CSV table of C-alpha atoms in Angstrom, one decimal:
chain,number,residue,atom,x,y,z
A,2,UNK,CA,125.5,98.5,101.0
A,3,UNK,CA,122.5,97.0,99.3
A,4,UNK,CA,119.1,97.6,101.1
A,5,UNK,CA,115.9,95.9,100.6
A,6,UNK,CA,112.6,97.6,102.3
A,7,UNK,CA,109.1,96.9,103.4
A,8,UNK,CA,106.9,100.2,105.0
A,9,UNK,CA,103.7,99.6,106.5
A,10,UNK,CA,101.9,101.9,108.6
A,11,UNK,CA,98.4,101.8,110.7
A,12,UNK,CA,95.9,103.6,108.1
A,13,UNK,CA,98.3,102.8,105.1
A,14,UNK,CA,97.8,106.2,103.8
A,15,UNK,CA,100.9,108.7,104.8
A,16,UNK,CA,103.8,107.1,106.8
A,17,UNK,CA,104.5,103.9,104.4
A,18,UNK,CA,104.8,106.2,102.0
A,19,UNK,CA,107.3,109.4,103.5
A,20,UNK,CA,109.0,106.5,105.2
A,21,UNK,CA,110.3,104.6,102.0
A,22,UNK,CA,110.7,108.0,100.3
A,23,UNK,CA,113.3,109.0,102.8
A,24,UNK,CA,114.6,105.5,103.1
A,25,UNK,CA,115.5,105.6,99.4
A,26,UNK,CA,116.6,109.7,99.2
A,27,UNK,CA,118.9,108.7,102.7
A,28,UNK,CA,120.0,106.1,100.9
A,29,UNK,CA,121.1,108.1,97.3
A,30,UNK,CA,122.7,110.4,99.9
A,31,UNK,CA,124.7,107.7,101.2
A,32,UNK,CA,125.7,105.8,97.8
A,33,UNK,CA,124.0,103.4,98.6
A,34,UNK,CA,121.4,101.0,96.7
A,35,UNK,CA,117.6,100.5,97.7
A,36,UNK,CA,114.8,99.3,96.9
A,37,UNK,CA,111.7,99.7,99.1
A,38,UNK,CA,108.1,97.9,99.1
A,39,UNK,CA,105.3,99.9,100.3
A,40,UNK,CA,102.0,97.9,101.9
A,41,UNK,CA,99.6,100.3,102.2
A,42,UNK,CA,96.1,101.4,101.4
A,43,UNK,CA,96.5,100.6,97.9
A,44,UNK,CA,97.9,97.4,97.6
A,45,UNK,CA,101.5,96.5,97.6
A,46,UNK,CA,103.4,98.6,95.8
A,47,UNK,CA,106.8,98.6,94.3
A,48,UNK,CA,107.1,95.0,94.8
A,49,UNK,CA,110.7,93.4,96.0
A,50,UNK,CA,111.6,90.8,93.4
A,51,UNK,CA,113.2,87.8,94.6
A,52,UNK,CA,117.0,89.0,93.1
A,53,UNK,CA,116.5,92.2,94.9
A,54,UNK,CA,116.2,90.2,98.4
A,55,UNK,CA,118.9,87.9,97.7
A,56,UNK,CA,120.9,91.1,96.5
A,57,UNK,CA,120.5,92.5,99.7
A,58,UNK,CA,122.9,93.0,102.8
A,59,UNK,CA,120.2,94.0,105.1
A,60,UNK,CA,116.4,93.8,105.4
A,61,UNK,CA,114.7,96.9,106.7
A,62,UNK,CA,111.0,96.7,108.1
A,63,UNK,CA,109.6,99.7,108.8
A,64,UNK,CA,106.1,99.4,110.1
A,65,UNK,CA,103.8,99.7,112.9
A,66,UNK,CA,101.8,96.6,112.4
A,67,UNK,CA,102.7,93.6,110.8
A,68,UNK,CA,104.0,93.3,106.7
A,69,UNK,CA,102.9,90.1,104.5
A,70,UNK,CA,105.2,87.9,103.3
A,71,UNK,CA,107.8,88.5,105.9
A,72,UNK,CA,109.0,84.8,105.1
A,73,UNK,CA,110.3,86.2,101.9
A,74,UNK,CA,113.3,87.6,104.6
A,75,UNK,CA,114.2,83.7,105.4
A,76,UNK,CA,118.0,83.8,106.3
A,77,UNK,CA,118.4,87.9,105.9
A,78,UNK,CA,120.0,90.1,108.3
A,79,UNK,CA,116.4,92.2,109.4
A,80,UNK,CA,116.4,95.2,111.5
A,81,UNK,CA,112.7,96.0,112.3
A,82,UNK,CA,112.0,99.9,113.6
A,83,UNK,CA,108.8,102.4,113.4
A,84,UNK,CA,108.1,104.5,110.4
A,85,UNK,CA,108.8,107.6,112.5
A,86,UNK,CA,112.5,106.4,112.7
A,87,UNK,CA,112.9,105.8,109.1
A,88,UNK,CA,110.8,109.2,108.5
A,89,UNK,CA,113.3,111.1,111.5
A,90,UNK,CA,116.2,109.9,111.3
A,91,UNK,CA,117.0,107.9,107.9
A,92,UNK,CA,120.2,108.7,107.2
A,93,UNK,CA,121.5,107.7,110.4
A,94,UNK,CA,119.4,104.5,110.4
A,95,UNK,CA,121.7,103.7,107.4
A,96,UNK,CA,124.8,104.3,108.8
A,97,UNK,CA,124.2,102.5,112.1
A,98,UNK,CA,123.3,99.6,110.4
A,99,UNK,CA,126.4,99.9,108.5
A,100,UNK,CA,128.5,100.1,110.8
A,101,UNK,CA,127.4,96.9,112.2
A,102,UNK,CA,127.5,94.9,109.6
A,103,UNK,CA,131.0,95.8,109.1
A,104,UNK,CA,131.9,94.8,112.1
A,105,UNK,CA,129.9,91.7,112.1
A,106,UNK,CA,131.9,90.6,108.9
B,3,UNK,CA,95.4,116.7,86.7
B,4,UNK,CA,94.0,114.4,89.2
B,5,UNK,CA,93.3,117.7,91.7
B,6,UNK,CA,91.4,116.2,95.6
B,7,UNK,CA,92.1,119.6,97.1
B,8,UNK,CA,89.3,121.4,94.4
B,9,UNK,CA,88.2,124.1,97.5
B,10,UNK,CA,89.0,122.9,100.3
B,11,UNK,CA,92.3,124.9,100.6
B,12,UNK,CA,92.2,128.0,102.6
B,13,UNK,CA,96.3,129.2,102.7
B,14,UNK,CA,95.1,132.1,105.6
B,15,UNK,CA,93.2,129.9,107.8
B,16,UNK,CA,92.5,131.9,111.0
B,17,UNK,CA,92.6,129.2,114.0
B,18,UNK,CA,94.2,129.1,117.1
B,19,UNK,CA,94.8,125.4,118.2
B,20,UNK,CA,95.4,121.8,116.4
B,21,UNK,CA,92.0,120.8,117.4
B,22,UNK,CA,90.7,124.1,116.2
B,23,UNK,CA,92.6,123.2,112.9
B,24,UNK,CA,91.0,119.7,112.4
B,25,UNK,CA,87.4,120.7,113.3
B,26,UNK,CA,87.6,124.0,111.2
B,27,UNK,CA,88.7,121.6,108.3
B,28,UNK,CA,85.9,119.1,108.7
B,29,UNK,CA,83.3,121.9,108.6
B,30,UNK,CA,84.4,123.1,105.3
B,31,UNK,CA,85.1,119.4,104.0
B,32,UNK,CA,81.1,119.2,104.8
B,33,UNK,CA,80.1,122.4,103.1
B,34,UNK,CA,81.9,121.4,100.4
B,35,UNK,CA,79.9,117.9,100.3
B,36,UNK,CA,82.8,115.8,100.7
B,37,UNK,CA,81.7,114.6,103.6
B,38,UNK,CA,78.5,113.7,104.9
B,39,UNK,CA,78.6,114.5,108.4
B,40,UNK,CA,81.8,116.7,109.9
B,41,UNK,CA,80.8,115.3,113.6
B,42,UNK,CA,81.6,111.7,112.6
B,43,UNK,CA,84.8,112.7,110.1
B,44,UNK,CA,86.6,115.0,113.1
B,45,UNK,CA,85.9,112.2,115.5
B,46,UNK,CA,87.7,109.7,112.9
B,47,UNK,CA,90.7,112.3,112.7
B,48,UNK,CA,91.2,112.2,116.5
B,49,UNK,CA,90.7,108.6,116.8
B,50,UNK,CA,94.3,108.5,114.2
B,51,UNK,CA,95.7,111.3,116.2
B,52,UNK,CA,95.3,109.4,119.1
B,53,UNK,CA,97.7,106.5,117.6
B,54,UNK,CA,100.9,108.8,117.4
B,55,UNK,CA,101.6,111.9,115.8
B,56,UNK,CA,100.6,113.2,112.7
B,57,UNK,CA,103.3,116.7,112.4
B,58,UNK,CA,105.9,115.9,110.6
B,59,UNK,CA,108.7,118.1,110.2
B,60,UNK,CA,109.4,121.9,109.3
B,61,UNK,CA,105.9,122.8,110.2
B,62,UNK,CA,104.3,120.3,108.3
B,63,UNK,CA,101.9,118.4,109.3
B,64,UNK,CA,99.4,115.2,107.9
B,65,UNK,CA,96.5,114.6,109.5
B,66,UNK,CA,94.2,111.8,108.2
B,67,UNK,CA,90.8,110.1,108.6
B,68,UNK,CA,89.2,106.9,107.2
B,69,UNK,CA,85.2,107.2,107.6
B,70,UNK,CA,82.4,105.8,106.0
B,71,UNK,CA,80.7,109.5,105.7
B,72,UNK,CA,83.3,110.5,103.6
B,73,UNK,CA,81.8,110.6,99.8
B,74,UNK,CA,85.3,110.8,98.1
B,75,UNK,CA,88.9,110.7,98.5
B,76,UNK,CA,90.3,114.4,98.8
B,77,UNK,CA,92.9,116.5,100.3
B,78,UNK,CA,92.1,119.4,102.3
B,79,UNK,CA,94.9,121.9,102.8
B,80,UNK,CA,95.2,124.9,106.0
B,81,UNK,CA,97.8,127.1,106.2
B,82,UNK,CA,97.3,128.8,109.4
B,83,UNK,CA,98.0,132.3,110.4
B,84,UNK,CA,100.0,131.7,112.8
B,85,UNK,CA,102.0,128.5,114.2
B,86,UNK,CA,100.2,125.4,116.4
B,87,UNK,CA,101.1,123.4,119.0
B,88,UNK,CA,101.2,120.1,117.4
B,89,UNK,CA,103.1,116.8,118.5
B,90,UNK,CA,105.5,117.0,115.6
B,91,UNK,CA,109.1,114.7,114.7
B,92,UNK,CA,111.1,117.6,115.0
B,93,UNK,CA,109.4,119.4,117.6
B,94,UNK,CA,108.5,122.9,115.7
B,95,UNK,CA,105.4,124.2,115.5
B,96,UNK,CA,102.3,123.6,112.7
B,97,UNK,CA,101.7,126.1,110.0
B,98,UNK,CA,100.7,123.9,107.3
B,99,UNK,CA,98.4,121.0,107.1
B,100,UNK,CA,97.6,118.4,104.3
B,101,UNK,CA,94.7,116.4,105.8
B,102,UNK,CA,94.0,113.4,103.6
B,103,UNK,CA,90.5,112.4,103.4
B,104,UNK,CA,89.7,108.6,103.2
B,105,UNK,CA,86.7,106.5,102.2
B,106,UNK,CA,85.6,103.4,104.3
B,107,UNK,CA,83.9,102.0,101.3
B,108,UNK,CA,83.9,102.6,97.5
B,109,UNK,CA,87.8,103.5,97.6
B,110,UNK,CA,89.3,104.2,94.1
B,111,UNK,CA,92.4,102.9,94.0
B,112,UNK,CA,94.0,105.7,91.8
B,113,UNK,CA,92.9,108.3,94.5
B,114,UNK,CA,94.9,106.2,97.3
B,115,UNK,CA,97.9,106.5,94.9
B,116,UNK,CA,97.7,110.0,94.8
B,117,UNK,CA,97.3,110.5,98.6
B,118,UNK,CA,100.6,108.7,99.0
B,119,UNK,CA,102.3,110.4,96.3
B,120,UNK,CA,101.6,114.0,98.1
B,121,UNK,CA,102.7,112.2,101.4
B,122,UNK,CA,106.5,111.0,99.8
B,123,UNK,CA,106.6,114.5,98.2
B,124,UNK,CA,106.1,116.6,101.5
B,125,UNK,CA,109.2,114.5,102.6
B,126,UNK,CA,111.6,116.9,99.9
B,127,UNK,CA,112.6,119.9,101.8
B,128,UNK,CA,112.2,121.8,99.1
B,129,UNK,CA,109.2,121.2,98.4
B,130,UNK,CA,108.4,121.9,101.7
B,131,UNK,CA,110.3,125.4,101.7
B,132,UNK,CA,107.9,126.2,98.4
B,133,UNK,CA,104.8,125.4,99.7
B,134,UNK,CA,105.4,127.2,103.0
B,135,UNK,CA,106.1,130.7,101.5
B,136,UNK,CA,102.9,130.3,98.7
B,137,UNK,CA,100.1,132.0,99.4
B,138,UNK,CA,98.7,131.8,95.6
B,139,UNK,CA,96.3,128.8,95.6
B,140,UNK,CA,96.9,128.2,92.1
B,141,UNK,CA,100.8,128.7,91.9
B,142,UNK,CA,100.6,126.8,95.4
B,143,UNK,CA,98.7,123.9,93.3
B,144,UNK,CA,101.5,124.1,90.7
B,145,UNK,CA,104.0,123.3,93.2
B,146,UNK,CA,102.2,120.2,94.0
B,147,UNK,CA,101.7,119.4,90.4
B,148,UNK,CA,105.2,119.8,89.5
B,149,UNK,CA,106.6,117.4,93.0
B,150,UNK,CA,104.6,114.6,91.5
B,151,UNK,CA,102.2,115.1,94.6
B,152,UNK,CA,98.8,115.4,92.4
């Protein structure tokens, strides 16, 4: 599975951050590729570039207020959810979402 | 090395409750002259505790506040004597605490960076395991060095 990210949180200064590091070390775990944007404090970071969204087989967006350029997503398969899930529970997130895009194709 | 902690680390900090904790921090943030006022900094930390909460997991926790009587970005570290109650993601108990001091104005951009960078290390478990059993502040500064988190 190929996994684009965006993490935004309410201050921008420590759950956008743990969120797409745990994203990307759930993902590693899993075999899987990712590549995560953060929008926080300082600026977008680790921009997405337009062959890593078409790449992608799912959008993740984990924030708790709302991520620029969300139009970028146009078309994608997006599951929204809270830092705190992608900071909790990553590996599961993955695997759940998975599992339904399997049986959606 | 880009060091925000400078003093304000204390790895045997004698308090008894989170709030304890987060006032006990700001005083030493203001004797330190990091912060102008630790009235109007501890009252900025609450307001982000109020929004959801700030332990992470395996004891860890990351406080923050965004004020303008903050002079500079910084990081001030507590580990306590013994464990808080603290609304944590996996439910256990405080016993250290990275509270990430933030400018309202003036913010250097390369400071930010090095606030997240601590926050995605303290993710690594062991990193976390490290950090926990240190009680050098130097060695415990090398840890944080060597995770890419200053």
């Amino acid at each position: 599975m190929k996994i684009v990210g965006v993490t935004a949180c309410t201050v921008g200064i420590a759950h956008t951050y743990m969120a797409r590091e745990k994203l990307i070390s759930a993902a590693e775990n899993l075999g899987m590729e990712a590549h995560v944007e953060t929008q926080g404090s300082a600026g977008m970071e680790n921009q997405l570039t337009e062959q890593h969204i078409k790449d992608a087989d799912i959008v993740i967006i984990a924030a708790d207020v709302a991520i620029t350029g969300e139009d970028r997503f146009h078309g994608k398969a997006v599951v929204k959810v809270p830092t705190n899930t992608a900071i909790q529970t990553p590996e599961s997130l993955l695997r759940t979402i998975q599992k339904k895009l399997q049986v959606a194709n | 090395m880009n060091d925000l902690i400078k003093d304000n680390i204390n790895l045997h900090a004698d308090v008894k409750t989170r709030k304890e904790a987060l006032y006990q921090m700001s005083v030493m943030l203001e004797k330190n002259d990091v912060i102008s006022d630790k009235d109007a900094f501890y009252a900025a930390v609450l307001d982000r505790e109020a929004i959801g909460p700030t332990g992470m997991e395996n004891g860890i926790a990351i406080p923050h506040g965004e004020s303008d009587v903050v002079k500079d970005a910084a990081i001030a570290v507590f580990k306590t004597n013994q464990d808080l109650k603290w609304d944590s993601l996996d439910g256990k108990p405080i016993k250290l605490i990275f509270m990430l001091v933030v400018p309202t104005q003036h913010r250097d951009v390369n400071h930010l960076k090095i606030l997240s960078h601590l926050s995605a290390a303290l993710t690594h478990k062991d990193v976390q395991q490290q950090l926990l059993t240190e009680n050098n502040v130097t060695d415990f500064k090398k840890i944080l060095e060597k995770s890419g988190g200053m």
